[in-house]
PDB file of C-alpha atoms in Angstrom:
ATOM      1  CA  MET A  14     -17.177  10.403   9.167  1.00 63.00           C
ATOM      2  CA  GLY A  15     -17.587  13.792   8.512  1.00 85.00           C
ATOM      3  CA  TYR A  16     -14.085  13.955   6.731  1.00 96.00           C
ATOM      4  CA  THR A  17     -14.112  16.969   4.406  1.00 97.00           C
ATOM      5  CA  SER A  18     -10.527  16.344   3.013  1.00 98.00           C
ATOM      6  CA  TYR A  19      -8.149  13.492   2.916  1.00 98.00           C
ATOM      7  CA  VAL A  20      -4.151  13.486   2.019  1.00 98.00           C
ATOM      8  CA  ALA A  21      -2.475   9.846   1.154  1.00 98.00           C
ATOM      9  CA  VAL A  22       1.123   9.574   1.757  1.00 98.00           C
ATOM     10  CA  GLY A  23       3.279   6.333   1.076  1.00 98.00           C
ATOM     11  CA  ASP A  24       4.790   4.111  -1.654  1.00 96.00           C
ATOM     12  CA  SER A  25       3.487   2.154  -4.478  1.00 93.00           C
ATOM     13  CA  PHE A  26       0.702   0.494  -2.241  1.00 96.00           C
ATOM     14  CA  THR A  27      -0.934   4.068  -1.703  1.00 97.00           C
ATOM     15  CA  GLU A  28      -0.306   5.056  -5.251  1.00 96.00           C
ATOM     16  CA  GLY A  29      -2.383   2.158  -6.290  1.00 95.00           C
ATOM     17  CA  LEU A  30      -0.282  -0.497  -8.584  1.00 91.00           C
ATOM     18  CA  ASN A  31      -1.551  -2.315 -10.128  1.00 87.00           C
ATOM     19  CA  ASP A  32      -5.319  -1.255 -10.397  1.00 93.00           C
ATOM     20  CA  PRO A  33      -5.172   0.386 -13.790  1.00 83.00           C
ATOM     21  CA  LEU A  34      -7.844   3.408 -14.249  1.00 77.00           C
ATOM     22  CA  GLU A  35     -10.682   2.618 -16.583  1.00 67.00           C
ATOM     23  CA  GLY A  36      -9.734   3.035 -20.185  1.00 53.00           C
ATOM     24  CA  GLY A  37      -6.204   3.579 -18.972  1.00 51.00           C
ATOM     25  CA  TYR A  38      -4.448   6.869 -18.464  1.00 51.00           C
ATOM     26  CA  ASP A  39      -0.940   8.243 -18.733  1.00 53.00           C
ATOM     27  CA  GLY A  40       0.486  11.201 -17.130  1.00 56.00           C
ATOM     28  CA  PRO A  41       2.299  13.896 -18.807  1.00 53.00           C
ATOM     29  CA  ASP A  42       5.291  12.212 -18.152  1.00 58.00           C
ATOM     30  CA  GLY A  43       4.120   9.097 -20.237  1.00 58.00           C
ATOM     31  CA  VAL A  44       3.856   6.930 -17.081  1.00 62.00           C
ATOM     32  CA  THR A  45       0.783   4.917 -16.570  1.00 66.00           C
ATOM     33  CA  ARG A  46      -1.682   6.307 -13.546  1.00 77.00           C
ATOM     34  CA  PHE A  47      -3.267   3.895 -11.220  1.00 88.00           C
ATOM     35  CA  ARG A  48      -6.569   4.077  -9.378  1.00 92.00           C
ATOM     36  CA  GLY A  49      -6.062   2.083  -6.009  1.00 96.00           C
ATOM     37  CA  TRP A  50      -7.614   1.565  -2.578  1.00 97.00           C
ATOM     38  CA  ALA A  51      -6.896   5.367  -1.517  1.00 97.00           C
ATOM     39  CA  ASP A  52      -8.737   6.576  -4.594  1.00 96.00           C
ATOM     40  CA  ARG A  53     -11.781   4.304  -4.165  1.00 95.00           C
ATOM     41  CA  VAL A  54     -11.875   5.463  -0.530  1.00 96.00           C
ATOM     42  CA  ALA A  55     -11.591   9.171  -1.459  1.00 96.00           C
ATOM     43  CA  GLU A  56     -14.469   8.439  -3.966  1.00 94.00           C
ATOM     44  CA  ARG A  57     -16.656   7.080  -1.252  1.00 94.00           C
ATOM     45  CA  LEU A  58     -15.977   9.673   1.214  1.00 95.00           C
ATOM     46  CA  ALA A  59     -16.951  12.208  -1.225  1.00 94.00           C
ATOM     47  CA  GLU A  60     -20.078  10.779  -2.012  1.00 92.00           C
ATOM     48  CA  SER A  61     -21.444  11.933   1.464  1.00 88.00           C
ATOM     49  CA  GLU A  62     -19.442  15.285   1.384  1.00 92.00           C
ATOM     50  CA  PRO A  63     -19.988  18.137  -1.261  1.00 91.00           C
ATOM     51  CA  GLY A  64     -16.784  19.583  -2.045  1.00 95.00           C
ATOM     52  CA  PHE A  65     -14.510  16.927  -0.762  1.00 97.00           C
ATOM     53  CA  ARG A  66     -11.032  17.430  -1.189  1.00 98.00           C
ATOM     54  CA  TYR A  67      -8.372  14.817  -2.002  1.00 97.00           C
ATOM     55  CA  ALA A  68      -4.428  14.984  -2.628  1.00 97.00           C
ATOM     56  CA  ASN A  69      -2.327  11.619  -3.509  1.00 97.00           C
ATOM     57  CA  LEU A  70       1.575  12.163  -2.724  1.00 97.00           C
ATOM     58  CA  ALA A  71       2.413   8.369  -2.926  1.00 97.00           C
ATOM     59  CA  ILE A  72       4.930   7.399  -5.312  1.00 96.00           C
ATOM     60  CA  ARG A  73       6.139   4.060  -6.167  1.00 93.00           C
ATOM     61  CA  GLY A  74       9.528   2.604  -4.739  1.00 91.00           C
ATOM     62  CA  LYS A  75       9.933   5.189  -2.234  1.00 94.00           C
ATOM     63  CA  LEU A  76      11.693   4.236   1.359  1.00 94.00           C
ATOM     64  CA  ILE A  77      10.231   5.431   4.874  1.00 97.00           C
ATOM     65  CA  ASP A  78      12.963   8.299   4.912  1.00 97.00           C
ATOM     66  CA  GLN A  79      12.150   9.776   1.465  1.00 96.00           C
ATOM     67  CA  ILE A  80       8.634   9.385   2.487  1.00 98.00           C
ATOM     68  CA  VAL A  81       8.939  11.208   6.018  1.00 98.00           C
ATOM     69  CA  GLU A  82      10.983  13.895   4.478  1.00 98.00           C
ATOM     70  CA  GLU A  83       9.282  14.399   1.164  1.00 97.00           C
ATOM     71  CA  GLN A  84       5.492  13.623   1.662  1.00 98.00           C
ATOM     72  CA  VAL A  85       4.525  13.943   5.220  1.00 98.00           C
ATOM     73  CA  PRO A  86       5.656  17.812   5.738  1.00 98.00           C
ATOM     74  CA  VAL A  87       3.748  18.721   2.685  1.00 98.00           C
ATOM     75  CA  ALA A  88       0.801  16.661   3.788  1.00 98.00           C
ATOM     76  CA  ALA A  89       0.847  18.017   7.573  1.00 98.00           C
ATOM     77  CA  ALA A  90       0.827  21.644   5.671  1.00 98.00           C
ATOM     78  CA  MET A  91      -2.092  20.924   3.802  1.00 98.00           C
ATOM     79  CA  LYS A  92      -4.452  20.547   7.169  1.00 98.00           C
ATOM     80  CA  PRO A  93      -6.404  17.819   5.899  1.00 98.00           C
ATOM     81  CA  ASP A  94      -9.026  16.117   8.138  1.00 97.00           C
ATOM     82  CA  LEU A  95      -7.787  12.684   7.192  1.00 98.00           C
ATOM     83  CA  ILE A  96      -3.995  11.556   6.440  1.00 98.00           C
ATOM     84  CA  SER A  97      -3.341   7.876   5.524  1.00 98.00           C
ATOM     85  CA  PHE A  98       0.601   6.797   6.070  1.00 98.00           C
ATOM     86  CA  CYS A  99       1.882   3.582   5.000  1.00 98.00           C
ATOM     87  CA  ALA A 100       5.583   3.315   4.389  1.00 97.00           C
ATOM     88  CA  GLY A 101       8.565   0.741   5.151  1.00 95.00           C
ATOM     89  CA  GLY A 102       7.537  -2.124   2.877  1.00 89.00           C
ATOM     90  CA  ASN A 103      10.505  -1.142   0.493  1.00 89.00           C
ATOM     91  CA  ASP A 104      13.004  -0.792   3.192  1.00 91.00           C
ATOM     92  CA  LEU A 105      12.352  -4.326   4.907  1.00 89.00           C
ATOM     93  CA  LEU A 106      13.260  -5.922   1.312  1.00 80.00           C
ATOM     94  CA  ARG A 107      16.565  -4.541   1.498  1.00 84.00           C
ATOM     95  CA  PRO A 108      19.588  -6.101   3.483  1.00 82.00           C
ATOM     96  CA  GLY A 109      20.333  -4.737   6.915  1.00 88.00           C
ATOM     97  CA  ALA A 110      16.944  -3.011   7.218  1.00 91.00           C
ATOM     98  CA  ASP A 111      16.442  -2.117  10.973  1.00 97.00           C
ATOM     99  CA  PRO A 112      12.758  -2.418  12.002  1.00 97.00           C
ATOM    100  CA  ASP A 113      13.451  -0.671  15.268  1.00 98.00           C
ATOM    101  CA  ARG A 114      15.005   2.277  13.837  1.00 97.00           C
ATOM    102  CA  MET A 115      12.389   2.605  10.904  1.00 97.00           C
ATOM    103  CA  ALA A 116       9.833   2.472  13.756  1.00 98.00           C
ATOM    104  CA  LYS A 117      11.309   5.320  15.700  1.00 98.00           C
ATOM    105  CA  LYS A 118      11.386   7.264  12.126  1.00 98.00           C
ATOM    106  CA  LEU A 119       7.559   6.499  11.464  1.00 98.00           C
ATOM    107  CA  ALA A 120       6.489   7.439  15.223  1.00 98.00           C
ATOM    108  CA  SER A 121       8.021  10.829  14.931  1.00 98.00           C
ATOM    109  CA  ALA A 122       6.516  11.521  11.491  1.00 98.00           C
ATOM    110  CA  VAL A 123       2.831  10.202  13.087  1.00 98.00           C
ATOM    111  CA  ARG A 124       3.310  12.645  16.032  1.00 98.00           C
ATOM    112  CA  ASP A 125       3.765  15.489  13.545  1.00 97.00           C
ATOM    113  CA  LEU A 126       0.900  14.464  11.632  1.00 98.00           C
ATOM    114  CA  ARG A 127      -1.356  14.159  14.658  1.00 98.00           C
ATOM    115  CA  ALA A 128      -0.182  17.759  15.889  1.00 97.00           C
ATOM    116  CA  SER A 129      -1.200  19.369  12.660  1.00 97.00           C
ATOM    117  CA  GLY A 130      -5.030  18.049  13.729  1.00 97.00           C
ATOM    118  CA  ALA A 131      -5.714  15.466  11.215  1.00 98.00           C
ATOM    119  CA  ASP A 132      -6.899  12.030  12.019  1.00 98.00           C
ATOM    120  CA  VAL A 133      -4.178   9.250  11.100  1.00 98.00           C
ATOM    121  CA  LEU A 134      -4.612   6.178   9.154  1.00 98.00           C
ATOM    122  CA  LEU A 135      -1.881   3.599   9.795  1.00 98.00           C
ATOM    123  CA  PHE A 136      -1.415   0.230   8.084  1.00 98.00           C
ATOM    124  CA  THR A 137       0.248  -3.164   8.933  1.00 97.00           C
ATOM    125  CA  GLY A 138       1.471  -5.164   5.900  1.00 93.00           C
ATOM    126  CA  MET A 139       0.776  -8.522   4.636  1.00 89.00           C
ATOM    127  CA  ASP A 140       2.200 -11.656   6.300  1.00 89.00           C
ATOM    128  CA  PRO A 141       5.125 -12.433   3.716  1.00 82.00           C
ATOM    129  CA  ARG A 142       5.148 -16.072   4.522  1.00 83.00           C
ATOM    130  CA  ASP A 143       3.578 -16.868   1.232  1.00 75.00           C
ATOM    131  CA  THR A 144       5.692 -14.573  -1.046  1.00 70.00           C
ATOM    132  CA  PRO A 145       9.227 -16.090  -2.040  1.00 65.00           C
ATOM    133  CA  ILE A 146      10.929 -12.758  -2.438  1.00 66.00           C
ATOM    134  CA  MET A 147       9.976 -11.713   1.016  1.00 70.00           C
ATOM    135  CA  ARG A 148       9.556 -14.685   3.470  1.00 77.00           C
ATOM    136  CA  ARG A 149      13.037 -14.813   4.552  1.00 81.00           C
ATOM    137  CA  ALA A 150      12.434 -11.147   6.201  1.00 83.00           C
ATOM    138  CA  ARG A 151       9.406 -12.260   7.717  1.00 91.00           C
ATOM    139  CA  GLY A 152      10.796 -11.659  11.302  1.00 92.00           C
ATOM    140  CA  LYS A 153      11.775  -8.107  10.530  1.00 94.00           C
ATOM    141  CA  PHE A 154       8.196  -7.475   8.682  1.00 92.00           C
ATOM    142  CA  ALA A 155       6.620  -8.729  12.231  1.00 96.00           C
ATOM    143  CA  ILE A 156       8.745  -6.637  14.518  1.00 97.00           C
ATOM    144  CA  PHE A 157       7.906  -3.552  12.566  1.00 97.00           C
ATOM    145  CA  PHE A 158       4.366  -4.239  12.552  1.00 97.00           C
ATOM    146  CA  MET A 159       4.225  -4.783  16.282  1.00 98.00           C
ATOM    147  CA  HIS A 160       6.039  -1.273  16.714  1.00 98.00           C
ATOM    148  CA  LEU A 161       3.521  -0.167  14.339  1.00 98.00           C
ATOM    149  CA  ARG A 162       0.337  -1.175  16.254  1.00 98.00           C
ATOM    150  CA  ALA A 163       2.042   0.139  19.624  1.00 98.00           C
ATOM    151  CA  ILE A 164       2.575   3.784  17.711  1.00 98.00           C
ATOM    152  CA  SER A 165      -1.049   3.481  16.681  1.00 98.00           C
ATOM    153  CA  ASP A 166      -2.067   3.104  20.263  1.00 98.00           C
ATOM    154  CA  LEU A 167       0.094   5.656  21.675  1.00 98.00           C
ATOM    155  CA  TYR A 168      -1.069   8.535  18.931  1.00 98.00           C
ATOM    156  CA  GLY A 169      -4.613   7.471  18.684  1.00 98.00           C
ATOM    157  CA  CYS A 170      -4.619   6.485  15.087  1.00 98.00           C
ATOM    158  CA  HIS A 171      -6.841   4.222  13.057  1.00 98.00           C
ATOM    159  CA  LEU A 172      -5.310   0.977  12.232  1.00 98.00           C
ATOM    160  CA  VAL A 173      -6.023  -1.120   9.220  1.00 98.00           C
ATOM    161  CA  ASP A 174      -4.556  -4.724  10.052  1.00 96.00           C
ATOM    162  CA  ILE A 175      -3.609  -6.000   6.664  1.00 95.00           C
ATOM    163  CA  TRP A 176      -1.494  -8.822   8.289  1.00 95.00           C
ATOM    164  CA  SER A 177      -5.020 -10.619   9.593  1.00 93.00           C
ATOM    165  CA  MET A 178      -7.126 -10.304   6.258  1.00 93.00           C
ATOM    166  CA  GLN A 179      -7.642 -13.691   4.725  1.00 91.00           C
ATOM    167  CA  PRO A 180      -9.096 -12.428   1.543  1.00 93.00           C
ATOM    168  CA  LEU A 181      -5.578 -11.151   0.443  1.00 92.00           C
ATOM    169  CA  ARG A 182      -3.857 -14.630   1.087  1.00 89.00           C
ATOM    170  CA  ASP A 183      -5.274 -15.649  -1.982  1.00 90.00           C
ATOM    171  CA  TRP A 184      -3.331 -15.040  -5.121  1.00 86.00           C
ATOM    172  CA  ARG A 185      -6.485 -13.968  -6.878  1.00 90.00           C
ATOM    173  CA  ALA A 186      -6.141 -10.567  -5.088  1.00 93.00           C
ATOM    174  CA  TRP A 187      -2.626 -10.026  -6.469  1.00 85.00           C
ATOM    175  CA  SER A 188      -1.044  -8.832  -9.661  1.00 85.00           C
ATOM    176  CA  ASP A 189       1.519 -11.099 -11.829  1.00 81.00           C
ATOM    177  CA  ASP A 190       4.338  -9.419 -10.040  1.00 80.00           C
ATOM    178  CA  ARG A 191       3.272 -10.945  -6.664  1.00 74.00           C
ATOM    179  CA  LEU A 192       4.214  -7.714  -5.133  1.00 82.00           C
ATOM    180  CA  HIS A 193       1.557  -5.457  -5.533  1.00 89.00           C
ATOM    181  CA  LEU A 194      -2.486  -5.914  -5.339  1.00 94.00           C
ATOM    182  CA  ASN A 195      -4.786  -6.124  -8.402  1.00 94.00           C
ATOM    183  CA  ALA A 196      -7.981  -4.319  -9.015  1.00 94.00           C
ATOM    184  CA  GLU A 197      -9.923  -6.941  -6.511  1.00 95.00           C
ATOM    185  CA  GLY A 198      -7.145  -6.482  -4.172  1.00 96.00           C
ATOM    186  CA  HIS A 199      -7.304  -2.671  -3.964  1.00 96.00           C
ATOM    187  CA  ARG A 200     -10.991  -3.123  -3.656  1.00 95.00           C
ATOM    188  CA  ILE A 201     -11.032  -5.473  -0.503  1.00 96.00           C
ATOM    189  CA  VAL A 202      -8.305  -2.929   1.075  1.00 97.00           C
ATOM    190  CA  ALA A 203     -10.557  -0.101   0.347  1.00 96.00           C
ATOM    191  CA  ALA A 204     -13.752  -1.677   1.811  1.00 95.00           C
ATOM    192  CA  LYS A 205     -11.613  -2.644   4.926  1.00 96.00           C
ATOM    193  CA  VAL A 206     -10.526   0.897   5.156  1.00 97.00           C
ATOM    194  CA  LEU A 207     -14.042   2.470   5.042  1.00 96.00           C
ATOM    195  CA  ASP A 208     -15.063  -0.191   7.974  1.00 94.00           C
ATOM    196  CA  VAL A 209     -12.124   0.721  10.170  1.00 96.00           C
ATOM    197  CA  LEU A 210     -13.299   4.653   9.508  1.00 96.00           C
ATOM    198  CA  GLY A 211     -17.004   3.816  10.449  1.00 93.00           C
ATOM    199  CA  VAL A 212     -18.563   3.606   7.050  1.00 89.00           C
ATOM    200  CA  PRO A 213     -20.665   0.447   7.460  1.00 78.00           C
ATOM    201  CA  THR A 214     -19.457  -2.270   4.831  1.00 78.00           C
ATOM    202  CA  ASP A 215     -18.692  -5.927   5.028  1.00 71.00           C
ATOM    203  CA  GLU A 216     -17.396  -6.119   1.368  1.00 80.00           C
ATOM    204  CA  TRP A 217     -14.011  -6.911   2.464  1.00 80.00           C
ATOM    205  CA  ARG A 218     -14.933 -10.178   3.546  1.00 79.00           C
ATOM    206  CA  VAL A 219     -14.544 -12.027   0.676  1.00 80.00           C
ATOM    207  CA  THR A 220     -14.867 -15.847   0.406  1.00 78.00           C
ATOM    208  CA  TRP A 221     -12.759 -16.933  -2.681  1.00 76.00           C
ATOM    209  CA  PRO A 222     -14.387 -20.239  -4.636  1.00 80.00           C
ATOM    210  CA  PRO A 223     -12.237 -23.022  -4.677  1.00 81.00           C
ATOM    211  CA  ARG A 224      -9.286 -23.163  -7.254  1.00 75.00           C
ATOM    212  CA  PRO A 225      -8.798 -25.754 -10.106  1.00 74.00           C
ATOM    213  CA  SER A 226      -5.637 -27.899  -9.235  1.00 75.00           C
ATOM    214  CA  VAL A 227      -2.619 -26.663 -10.779  1.00 71.00           C
ATOM    215  CA  ASP A 228      -0.226 -28.666 -13.401  1.00 75.00           C
ATOM    216  CA  PRO A 229       3.105 -28.445 -11.641  1.00 76.00           C
ATOM    217  CA  ARG A 230       5.122 -28.260 -14.732  1.00 76.00           C
ATOM    218  CA  ALA A 231       2.639 -25.036 -15.427  1.00 70.00           C
ATOM    219  CA  LYS A 232       3.346 -23.930 -11.759  1.00 64.00           C
ATOM    220  CA  ARG A 233       7.388 -24.035 -12.733  1.00 71.00           C
ATOM    221  CA  ARG A 234       6.616 -21.918 -16.125  1.00 72.00           C
ATOM    222  CA  GLU A 235       4.900 -19.397 -14.172  1.00 67.00           C
ATOM    223  CA  ASP A 236       7.790 -19.228 -11.497  1.00 63.00           C
ATOM    224  CA  VAL A 237      10.233 -18.927 -14.468  1.00 65.00           C
ATOM    225  CA  GLN A 238       8.471 -16.251 -16.196  1.00 68.00           C
ATOM    226  CA  TRP A 239       7.961 -14.309 -12.938  1.00 62.00           C
ATOM    227  CA  VAL A 240      11.795 -14.271 -12.233  1.00 62.00           C
ATOM    228  CA  ARG A 241      12.581 -13.007 -16.052  1.00 68.00           C
ATOM    229  CA  GLU A 242       9.836 -10.404 -16.062  1.00 68.00           C
ATOM    230  CA  HIS A 243       9.450  -9.420 -12.522  1.00 61.00           C
ATOM    231  CA  LEU A 244      12.298 -10.494 -10.077  1.00 61.00           C
ATOM    232  CA  GLY A 245      15.168 -10.051 -12.523  1.00 63.00           C
ATOM    233  CA  PRO A 246      14.351  -6.215 -13.198  1.00 67.00           C
ATOM    234  CA  TRP A 247      13.541  -5.692  -9.371  1.00 63.00           C
ATOM    235  CA  VAL A 248      16.919  -6.886  -8.531  1.00 61.00           C
ATOM    236  CA  GLY A 249      18.669  -5.061 -11.374  1.00 65.00           C
ATOM    237  CA  ARG A 250      17.282  -1.799  -9.860  1.00 62.00           C
ATOM    238  CA  ARG A 251      18.862  -2.614  -6.506  1.00 60.00           C
ATOM    239  CA  VAL A 252      22.194  -3.202  -7.595  1.00 59.00           C
ATOM    240  CA  ARG A 253      22.192  -0.180  -9.729  1.00 63.00           C
ATOM    241  CA  GLY A 254      20.898   1.629  -6.760  1.00 63.00           C
ATOM    242  CA  ARG A 255      17.753   3.050  -8.844  1.00 65.00           C
ATOM    243  CA  SER A 256      13.972   3.078  -7.991  1.00 68.00           C
ATOM    244  CA  SER A 257      10.742   2.344 -10.043  1.00 66.00           C
ATOM    245  CA  GLY A 258       9.945   5.772  -8.966  1.00 67.00           C
ATOM    246  CA  ASP A 259      12.621   7.803  -9.801  1.00 69.00           C
ATOM    247  CA  GLY A 260      11.725  11.094 -11.475  1.00 77.00           C
ATOM    248  CA  LEU A 261       7.912  10.399 -10.858  1.00 88.00           C
ATOM    249  CA  GLU A 262       5.906  13.128  -9.562  1.00 91.00           C
ATOM    250  CA  PRO A 263       2.435  12.389  -7.228  1.00 93.00           C
ATOM    251  CA  LYS A 264      -0.478  11.512  -9.257  1.00 90.00           C
ATOM    252  CA  ARG A 265      -2.754  14.225  -7.296  1.00 93.00           C
ATOM    253  CA  PRO A 266      -0.057  16.601  -5.620  1.00 95.00           C
ATOM    254  CA  ASP A 267      -2.737  19.312  -4.544  1.00 96.00           C
ATOM    255  CA  LEU A 268      -5.757  19.153  -2.124  1.00 97.00           C
ATOM    256  CA  THR A 269      -8.320  19.759  -4.558  1.00 96.00           C
ATOM    257  CA  THR A 270     -12.093  19.002  -5.014  1.00 96.00           C
ATOM    258  CA  LEU A 271     -12.500  15.207  -6.173  1.00 88.00           C
ATOM    259  CA  ALA A 272     -15.302  15.468  -9.015  1.00 75.00           C
TER     260      ALA A 272
END
């Protein structure tokens, strides 16, 4: 360990959707703010390092080009000890996504981050085989994550292999939209990140109790509700060329001491 400062860059995964802050918190723009695995990791690192500083530049809905152009230079200029970088999930859900081109973009950004002197933390993503909206793109996800593993090796980065994390294969780690982790899912990821960084913990090795059987009719009702409340709005934004992160600012834009 020994980290005195940490900057997180990325999209909704790193921003912390859907891990609500205790008691809730709406930012000055009226948008609900979330905690998430990155905040949890920063809180743990701060426990052993007085004056620990933390920034989180991640914004929901951002594509890899936006993250590389808007967040990576800012993070590198802050000169922190540790930078986490997770991007690409939103791109891979779009038709025509090219995982090879995305990997080249990511490799260039990782090179810049490492040149700043920071340790860099990278992530694979979940295997989308169990997610209806994503399983058709499973091959593209696999190719991109194989590139990511190679990039991690090439530049000497820490790698959190979420693809292999069995505790996250259970829907009880996910929120109702089936795309974002819930509070327990973020807690599991934070524990895995700390393990990768050398903070002794096995709290990410969760064994879920058996789930009760589900009435097929109830399952169909859940699916219909999911389409109406989550898939429909998501498709609508894609059609209009909009993003859930349009107009949002990072929740912690400055590298400041974490209380």
